[in-house]
Short mmCIF file of C-alpha atoms and ligand atoms in Angstrom, two decimals:
data_model
loop_
_atom_site.label_atom_id
_atom_site.label_comp_id
_atom_site.label_asym_id
_atom_site.label_seq_id
_atom_site.Cartn_x
_atom_site.Cartn_y
_atom_site.Cartn_z
CA UNK A 699 -1.50 11.82 -6.01
CA UNK A 700 -2.10 10.75 -2.30
CA UNK A 701 -1.61 7.17 -1.34
CA UNK A 702 -3.44 6.58 1.57
CA UNK A 703 -5.40 3.47 1.59
CA UNK A 704 -7.88 3.29 4.15
CA UNK A 705 -10.02 5.42 6.40
CA UNK A 706 -10.67 5.87 10.14
CA UNK A 707 -12.85 8.39 12.13
CA UNK A 708 -15.41 8.36 14.91
CA UNK A 709 -17.24 5.10 15.67
CA UNK A 710 -20.89 4.43 14.79
CA UNK A 711 -21.76 4.53 18.61
CA UNK A 712 -20.03 7.86 18.91
CA UNK A 713 -16.68 6.41 20.51
CA UNK A 714 -13.31 7.58 19.42
CA UNK A 715 -12.37 4.30 18.10
CA UNK A 716 -10.94 3.77 14.63
CA UNK A 717 -13.47 2.93 11.97
CA UNK A 718 -11.74 0.86 9.42
CA UNK A 719 -13.36 1.27 5.72
CA UNK A 720 -11.96 -0.89 3.16
CA UNK A 721 -11.58 0.95 0.12
CA UNK A 722 -13.89 -0.04 -3.14
CA UNK A 723 -15.23 -2.79 -1.13
CA UNK A 724 -18.37 -3.58 -2.84
CA UNK A 725 -16.49 -3.03 -6.42
CA UNK A 726 -13.62 -5.60 -4.97
CA UNK A 727 -16.12 -8.20 -4.38
CA UNK A 728 -17.86 -7.76 -7.71
CA UNK A 729 -14.44 -7.94 -9.59
CA UNK A 730 -13.10 -11.08 -7.31
CA UNK A 731 -16.59 -13.12 -7.89
CA UNK A 732 -16.25 -15.22 -4.93
CA UNK A 733 -17.96 -18.29 -4.30
CA UNK A 734 -18.11 -20.90 -1.62
CA UNK A 735 -15.06 -23.12 -1.44
CA UNK A 736 -12.31 -20.94 -3.18
CA UNK A 737 -8.80 -20.67 -2.29
CA UNK A 738 -8.04 -16.86 -1.77
CA UNK A 739 -4.73 -14.71 -1.20
CA UNK A 740 -5.21 -11.35 0.33
CA UNK A 741 -1.53 -10.07 0.09
CA UNK A 742 -2.14 -6.74 1.77
CA UNK A 743 -4.47 -7.93 4.74
CA UNK A 744 -3.85 -4.71 6.79
CA UNK A 745 -6.88 -4.13 9.46
CA UNK A 746 -8.50 -7.29 7.73
CA UNK A 747 -11.40 -5.37 6.28
CA UNK A 748 -11.50 -6.93 2.64
CA UNK A 749 -10.35 -10.26 4.19
CA UNK A 750 -13.36 -10.39 6.45
CA UNK A 751 -15.80 -9.91 3.74
CA UNK A 752 -13.81 -12.39 1.68
CA UNK A 753 -14.06 -15.07 4.55
CA UNK A 754 -17.89 -14.80 4.67
CA UNK A 755 -18.17 -15.18 0.93
CA UNK A 756 -15.77 -18.37 0.68
CA UNK A 757 -17.48 -19.99 3.53
CA UNK A 758 -16.61 -23.37 4.97
CA UNK A 759 -14.55 -25.00 2.92
CA UNK A 760 -12.88 -21.86 1.65
CA UNK A 761 -9.27 -20.85 2.45
CA UNK A 762 -7.98 -17.33 2.93
CA UNK A 763 -4.18 -16.92 3.11
CA UNK A 764 -3.41 -13.52 4.32
CA UNK A 765 -0.08 -11.73 4.25
CA UNK A 766 1.23 -8.41 5.64
CA UNK A 767 4.72 -7.13 6.13
CA UNK A 768 3.70 -5.24 9.47
CA UNK A 769 3.44 -7.58 12.04
CA UNK A 770 1.74 -5.06 14.18
CA UNK A 771 -1.45 -4.80 11.85
CA UNK A 772 -1.34 -8.65 11.15
CA UNK A 773 -2.25 -9.12 15.05
CA UNK A 774 -5.04 -6.69 14.43
CA UNK A 775 -6.12 -8.73 11.39
CA UNK A 776 -5.95 -12.06 13.39
CA UNK A 777 -8.17 -10.72 16.24
CA UNK A 778 -10.94 -9.58 13.82
CA UNK A 779 -10.74 -12.60 11.48
CA UNK A 780 -10.61 -15.32 14.14
CA UNK A 781 -13.15 -13.77 16.17
CA UNK A 782 -15.37 -14.07 12.92
CA UNK A 783 -14.37 -17.67 12.37
CA UNK A 784 -14.88 -18.22 16.50
CA UNK A 785 -18.27 -16.39 16.58
CA UNK A 786 -19.87 -18.70 13.68
CA UNK A 787 -20.17 -16.12 11.31
CA UNK A 788 -17.84 -17.65 8.92
CA UNK A 789 -15.86 -20.76 9.13
CA UNK A 790 -13.52 -20.73 6.34
CA UNK A 791 -9.78 -21.74 7.16
CA UNK A 792 -7.69 -18.52 7.84
CA UNK A 793 -4.03 -18.62 7.43
CA UNK A 794 -2.17 -15.36 8.25
CA UNK A 795 1.59 -14.81 7.49
CA UNK A 796 3.99 -11.97 8.24
CA UNK A 797 5.49 -12.10 4.88
CA UNK A 798 5.67 -9.53 1.94
CA UNK A 799 3.32 -10.27 -0.69
CA UNK A 800 6.13 -11.45 -3.04
CA UNK A 801 6.48 -14.34 -0.87
CA UNK A 802 2.83 -15.58 -1.61
CA UNK A 803 4.23 -19.23 -2.80
CA UNK A 804 5.56 -19.74 0.54
CA UNK A 805 2.42 -18.78 2.24
CA UNK A 806 0.50 -20.76 0.40
CA UNK A 807 2.54 -23.78 0.70
CA UNK A 808 2.39 -23.49 4.38
CA UNK A 809 -1.33 -23.43 4.21
CA UNK A 810 -0.89 -26.81 2.20
CA UNK A 811 -2.16 -24.96 -0.96
CA UNK A 812 -0.54 -25.46 -4.11
CA UNK A 813 -2.21 -22.72 -6.02
CA UNK A 814 -5.15 -20.33 -5.59
CA UNK A 815 -8.32 -18.99 -7.32
CA UNK A 816 -8.15 -15.15 -6.36
CA UNK A 817 -5.40 -12.83 -5.18
CA UNK A 818 -6.11 -9.19 -4.01
CA UNK A 819 -3.43 -6.52 -3.36
CA UNK A 820 -4.71 -3.27 -1.84
CA UNK A 821 -1.24 -1.27 -2.11
CA UNK A 822 0.31 1.24 0.22
CA UNK A 823 -0.18 2.36 3.79
CA UNK A 824 -3.01 1.58 6.12
CA UNK A 825 -4.50 4.27 8.22
CA UNK A 826 -3.36 2.20 11.47
CA UNK A 827 0.09 3.05 9.98
CA UNK A 828 -0.64 6.74 8.96
CA UNK A 829 -2.44 7.56 12.12
CA UNK A 830 -0.02 6.55 14.84
CA UNK A 831 2.74 9.18 14.70
CA UNK A 832 5.07 6.66 16.28
CA UNK A 833 5.45 5.07 13.05
CA UNK A 834 6.53 7.96 11.37
CA UNK A 835 4.55 7.97 8.08
CA UNK A 836 2.89 11.22 8.43
CA UNK A 837 3.84 14.90 8.58
CA UNK A 838 0.50 15.76 10.02
CA UNK A 839 1.77 14.90 13.58
CA UNK A 840 5.07 14.52 14.89
CA UNK A 841 7.04 11.35 15.37
CA UNK A 842 10.28 9.69 15.01
CA UNK A 843 11.20 9.71 11.22
CA UNK A 844 10.93 5.64 10.60
CA UNK A 845 8.49 4.73 7.84
CA UNK A 846 9.42 0.97 7.89
CA UNK A 847 6.37 -1.07 6.92
CA UNK A 848 8.24 -4.09 8.47
CA UNK A 849 9.76 -2.90 11.76
CA UNK A 850 12.04 -5.71 11.59
CA UNK A 851 14.09 -4.39 8.87
CA UNK A 852 17.17 -2.54 10.13
CA UNK A 853 16.94 0.97 8.09
CA UNK A 854 14.76 3.59 9.23
CA UNK A 855 13.88 6.87 7.08
CA UNK A 856 16.25 8.81 9.27
CA UNK A 857 19.17 6.22 8.85
CA UNK A 858 18.91 6.15 5.13
CA UNK A 859 18.44 10.30 5.06
CA UNK A 860 21.65 10.43 7.21
CA UNK A 861 23.83 8.83 4.53
CA UNK A 862 22.21 8.93 0.83
CA UNK A 863 24.24 11.17 -1.66
CA UNK A 864 22.67 14.37 -2.70
CA UNK A 865 22.23 13.22 -6.21
CA UNK A 866 20.50 9.76 -5.41
CA UNK A 867 18.28 11.70 -2.93
CA UNK A 868 17.13 14.22 -5.60
CA UNK A 869 16.37 11.42 -7.89
CA UNK A 870 14.60 9.61 -5.69
CA UNK A 871 12.09 12.34 -4.81
CA UNK A 872 11.95 13.23 -8.51
CA UNK A 873 11.20 9.51 -9.45
CA UNK A 874 9.02 8.33 -6.57
CA UNK A 875 7.48 11.60 -5.71
CA UNK A 876 7.33 13.23 -8.99
CA UNK A 877 8.48 16.45 -7.46
CA UNK A 878 9.61 18.98 -9.67
CA UNK A 879 11.43 20.90 -7.03
CA UNK A 880 13.59 17.43 -6.08
CA UNK A 881 17.06 19.11 -6.79
CA UNK A 882 16.79 21.99 -4.43
CA UNK A 883 14.84 19.97 -1.73
CA UNK A 884 17.96 17.46 -1.71
CA UNK A 885 20.21 20.36 -1.74
CA UNK A 886 18.63 21.69 1.37
CA UNK A 887 18.57 18.71 3.35
CA UNK A 888 22.06 17.77 2.76
CA UNK A 889 23.10 21.24 3.96
CA UNK A 890 21.02 21.07 7.17
CA UNK A 891 22.11 17.36 8.32
CA UNK A 892 25.87 18.64 8.29
CA UNK A 893 24.81 20.57 11.14
CA UNK A 894 21.64 18.88 12.74
CA UNK A 895 20.45 15.33 12.28
CA UNK A 896 17.29 14.78 10.35
CA UNK A 897 15.04 12.58 12.83
CA UNK A 898 11.56 13.87 13.24
CA UNK A 899 8.49 13.74 10.63
CA UNK A 900 7.61 17.58 11.55
CA UNK A 901 11.21 18.61 11.20
CA UNK A 902 11.61 17.04 7.54
CA UNK A 903 8.16 18.63 6.43
CA UNK A 904 9.25 22.09 7.54
CA UNK A 905 12.52 21.45 5.96
CA UNK A 906 11.07 20.54 2.67
CA UNK A 907 8.57 23.62 3.04
CA UNK A 908 11.74 25.96 3.48
CA UNK A 909 13.31 24.70 0.50
CA UNK A 910 10.54 25.46 -2.00
CA UNK A 911 9.94 28.43 -3.71
CA UNK A 912 7.08 30.97 -2.27
CA UNK A 913 4.73 30.07 -4.82
CA UNK A 914 5.09 26.00 -4.66
CA UNK A 915 4.28 26.30 -0.60
CA UNK A 916 0.37 26.81 -0.84
CA UNK A 917 -0.81 24.05 -3.43
CA UNK A 918 -3.82 21.49 -2.80
CA UNK A 919 -1.57 19.30 -1.03
CA UNK A 920 1.07 19.82 1.75
CA UNK A 921 4.27 20.76 0.31
CA UNK A 922 5.81 17.76 1.92
CA UNK A 923 3.55 15.22 0.63
CA UNK A 924 5.55 14.24 -2.45
CA UNK A 925 8.90 13.92 -0.63
CA UNK A 926 7.30 11.62 2.01
CA UNK A 927 5.86 9.66 -0.49
CA UNK A 928 9.17 9.05 -2.27
CA UNK A 929 11.24 8.38 0.68
CA UNK A 930 8.53 5.90 2.01
CA UNK A 931 8.58 4.08 -1.41
CA UNK A 932 12.35 4.09 -1.87
CA UNK A 933 12.54 2.78 1.97
CA UNK A 934 10.07 -0.23 1.45
CA UNK A 935 11.27 -0.81 -2.02
CA UNK A 936 7.49 -0.91 -2.98
CA UNK A 937 7.77 -0.79 -6.79
CA UNK A 938 10.16 -3.70 -6.66
CA UNK A 939 7.96 -5.34 -4.36
CA UNK A 940 4.69 -4.75 -6.47
CA UNK A 941 6.73 -6.24 -9.51
CA UNK A 942 7.66 -9.52 -7.72
CA UNK A 943 4.42 -9.76 -6.20
CA UNK A 944 2.39 -9.51 -9.74
CA UNK A 945 4.62 -12.06 -10.77
CA UNK A 946 4.16 -14.30 -7.74
CA UNK A 947 0.49 -13.92 -8.13
CA UNK A 948 0.63 -14.87 -11.88
CA UNK A 949 2.61 -17.92 -10.80
CA UNK A 950 0.05 -18.94 -8.10
CA UNK A 951 -3.17 -18.38 -9.81
CA UNK A 952 -4.95 -21.17 -11.53
CA UNK A 953 -5.83 -20.59 -15.17
CA UNK A 954 -9.09 -18.84 -14.99
CA UNK A 955 -8.21 -17.27 -11.59
CA UNK A 956 -8.57 -13.77 -11.09
CA UNK A 957 -6.08 -10.87 -9.64
CA UNK A 958 -7.38 -7.52 -8.56
CA UNK A 959 -5.24 -4.80 -7.38
CA UNK A 960 -5.86 -1.37 -5.75
CA UNK A 961 -3.22 1.37 -6.31
CA UNK A 962 -2.97 4.59 -5.15
CA UNK A 963 -0.70 6.55 -7.36
CA UNK A 964 0.43 6.54 -11.11
CA UNK A 965 3.45 4.92 -10.74
CA UNK A 966 1.97 1.87 -9.21
CA UNK A 967 -1.13 1.98 -11.40
CA UNK A 968 1.07 1.95 -14.67
CA UNK A 969 3.18 -1.33 -13.66
CA UNK A 970 -0.18 -2.87 -12.86
CA UNK A 971 -1.86 -1.51 -15.99
CA UNK A 972 0.98 -3.08 -18.01
CA UNK A 973 1.83 -6.37 -16.12
CA UNK A 974 -2.13 -7.06 -16.67
CA UNK A 975 -2.30 -6.37 -20.52
CA UNK A 976 0.78 -8.51 -21.04
CA UNK A 977 0.00 -11.71 -19.12
CA UNK A 978 -3.85 -11.58 -18.11
CA UNK A 979 -7.33 -11.15 -19.99
CA UNK A 980 -7.98 -7.60 -18.83
CA UNK A 981 -11.76 -7.38 -17.12
CA UNK A 982 -11.27 -3.43 -16.42
CA UNK A 983 -10.53 -1.89 -19.62
CA UNK A 984 -10.74 1.31 -17.40
CA UNK A 985 -9.58 1.33 -13.82
CA UNK A 986 -12.59 1.27 -11.40
CA UNK A 987 -12.72 4.37 -9.04
CA UNK A 988 -14.92 5.07 -5.88
CA UNK A 989 -18.41 6.46 -6.07
CA UNK A 990 -19.49 9.63 -4.94
CA UNK A 991 -20.87 8.08 -1.96
CA UNK A 992 -17.77 6.37 -0.73
CA UNK A 993 -15.78 9.56 -1.13
CA UNK A 994 -18.06 11.39 0.85
CA UNK A 995 -17.49 8.97 3.59
CA UNK A 996 -13.72 8.47 2.93
CA UNK A 997 -12.01 10.94 1.41
CA UNK A 998 -8.94 8.80 1.40
CA UNK A 999 -10.54 6.62 -1.39
CA UNK A 1000 -9.84 9.57 -3.95
CA UNK A 1001 -7.10 8.30 -5.56
CA UNK A 1002 -7.85 4.47 -5.49
CA UNK A 1003 -7.81 2.74 -8.54
CA UNK A 1004 -9.10 -0.87 -9.11
CA UNK A 1005 -7.85 -3.09 -11.91
CA UNK A 1006 -8.67 -6.60 -12.18
CA UNK A 1007 -7.58 -9.56 -14.73
CA UNK A 1008 -8.22 -13.02 -15.49
CA UNK A 1009 -5.34 -15.42 -15.47
CA UNK A 1010 -4.79 -17.05 -19.20
CA UNK A 1011 -4.72 -20.78 -19.59
CA UNK A 1012 -1.19 -22.31 -19.60
CA UNK A 1013 0.28 -22.58 -22.85
CA UNK A 1014 0.18 -26.05 -24.23
C1 LIG B 2541 -3.91 -0.18 2.13
S1 LIG B 2541 -3.51 -1.33 3.53
C2 LIG B 2541 -4.65 -2.72 3.17
C3 LIG B 2541 -6.03 -2.61 3.95
C4 LIG B 2541 -6.95 -4.03 3.99
N1 LIG B 2541 -7.18 -4.24 2.65
C5 LIG B 2541 -7.70 -3.62 5.02
O1 LIG B 2541 -9.19 -3.97 4.38
O2 LIG B 2541 -7.86 -3.56 5.88
C6 LIG B 2541 -2.09 -1.94 2.73
C7 LIG B 2541 -1.55 -2.85 3.75
O3 LIG B 2541 -0.68 -3.49 3.07
C8 LIG B 2541 0.76 -3.82 3.63
N2 LIG B 2541 1.75 -4.02 2.72
C9 LIG B 2541 2.21 -3.02 1.84
N3 LIG B 2541 3.32 -3.54 1.03
C10 LIG B 2541 3.13 -4.86 1.24
C11 LIG B 2541 3.78 -6.03 0.78
N4 LIG B 2541 4.71 -5.51 -0.15
N5 LIG B 2541 3.50 -7.24 1.24
C12 LIG B 2541 2.59 -7.27 2.35
N6 LIG B 2541 2.22 -6.66 2.78
C13 LIG B 2541 2.25 -4.91 2.33
C14 LIG B 2541 0.96 -2.65 4.42
O4 LIG B 2541 1.68 -2.80 5.83
C15 LIG B 2541 -0.53 -2.38 5.08
O5 LIG B 2541 -1.26 -2.94 6.18
#
């Protein structure tokens, strides 16, 4: 259910610095089958964890084209990856772009590459987004109800929640959160917003909890998890982006090239599975999940599913 993508914790040196742990790293590298000189698109470069390993594997002569729609995160990735290149550990050319992955054609063209050999998409939000209350993604700490992956977009979650109709709100919570109490939650939120604007993450989490019947308030996950997921997916058009991004990956990959996608909930995984079956030779008949060792270190990997396919030859 949960859709959190990467982990953070205490630094190995005992500091409280966030430690970035790319999900399923070993499995991603095995599925991508990298070799020196390849052109690779990382469509969700995030904090650069996977990208860093890719850059090292493709070596000098390789090209990494990285995209993220969060400019703040991209700056962190830039610092990490360019430090690698500058420090001489890897010499691949790195070209980073503040763009959604549906625009990978444009990013490849800007890097002077007509096509690519590999595409990686590691979907969802980064721990760098979740762990910063001011970004408004998490109910674990109070912050403004924002949830925009791309802060240059005009509409925040608070703006959307202030004007959306009750039926659309209920349908969104049902469809993107798979929340069976969606109608009760929508009714309560619409009644409350007539008196008070809903503008904080904790406020929304408390209101969702209040709307639920007593028995539904004490499950395995926080009672607001599904509603937060739904609003985030809707606000960022995550499923529409995924469909366009898969098509773009298909168009950009050379025949024989590989597409690997990590998803974090069933709505994404279903789209990926059907797209790969229709357009690719599927490598992962069943999705690859995190090992027990990884889950011990990084509980956020528990819902990650990796699927991989090989781009078919072009029809003659
Ligand atoms: C799970 S994190 C990726 C972590 C990354 N693989 C790493 O090792 O650091 C997901 C990232 O994808 C970005 N993202 C989500 N949807 C996107 C989209 N449609 N286009 C570009 N970036 C996107 C988010 O901003 C976030 O930084």
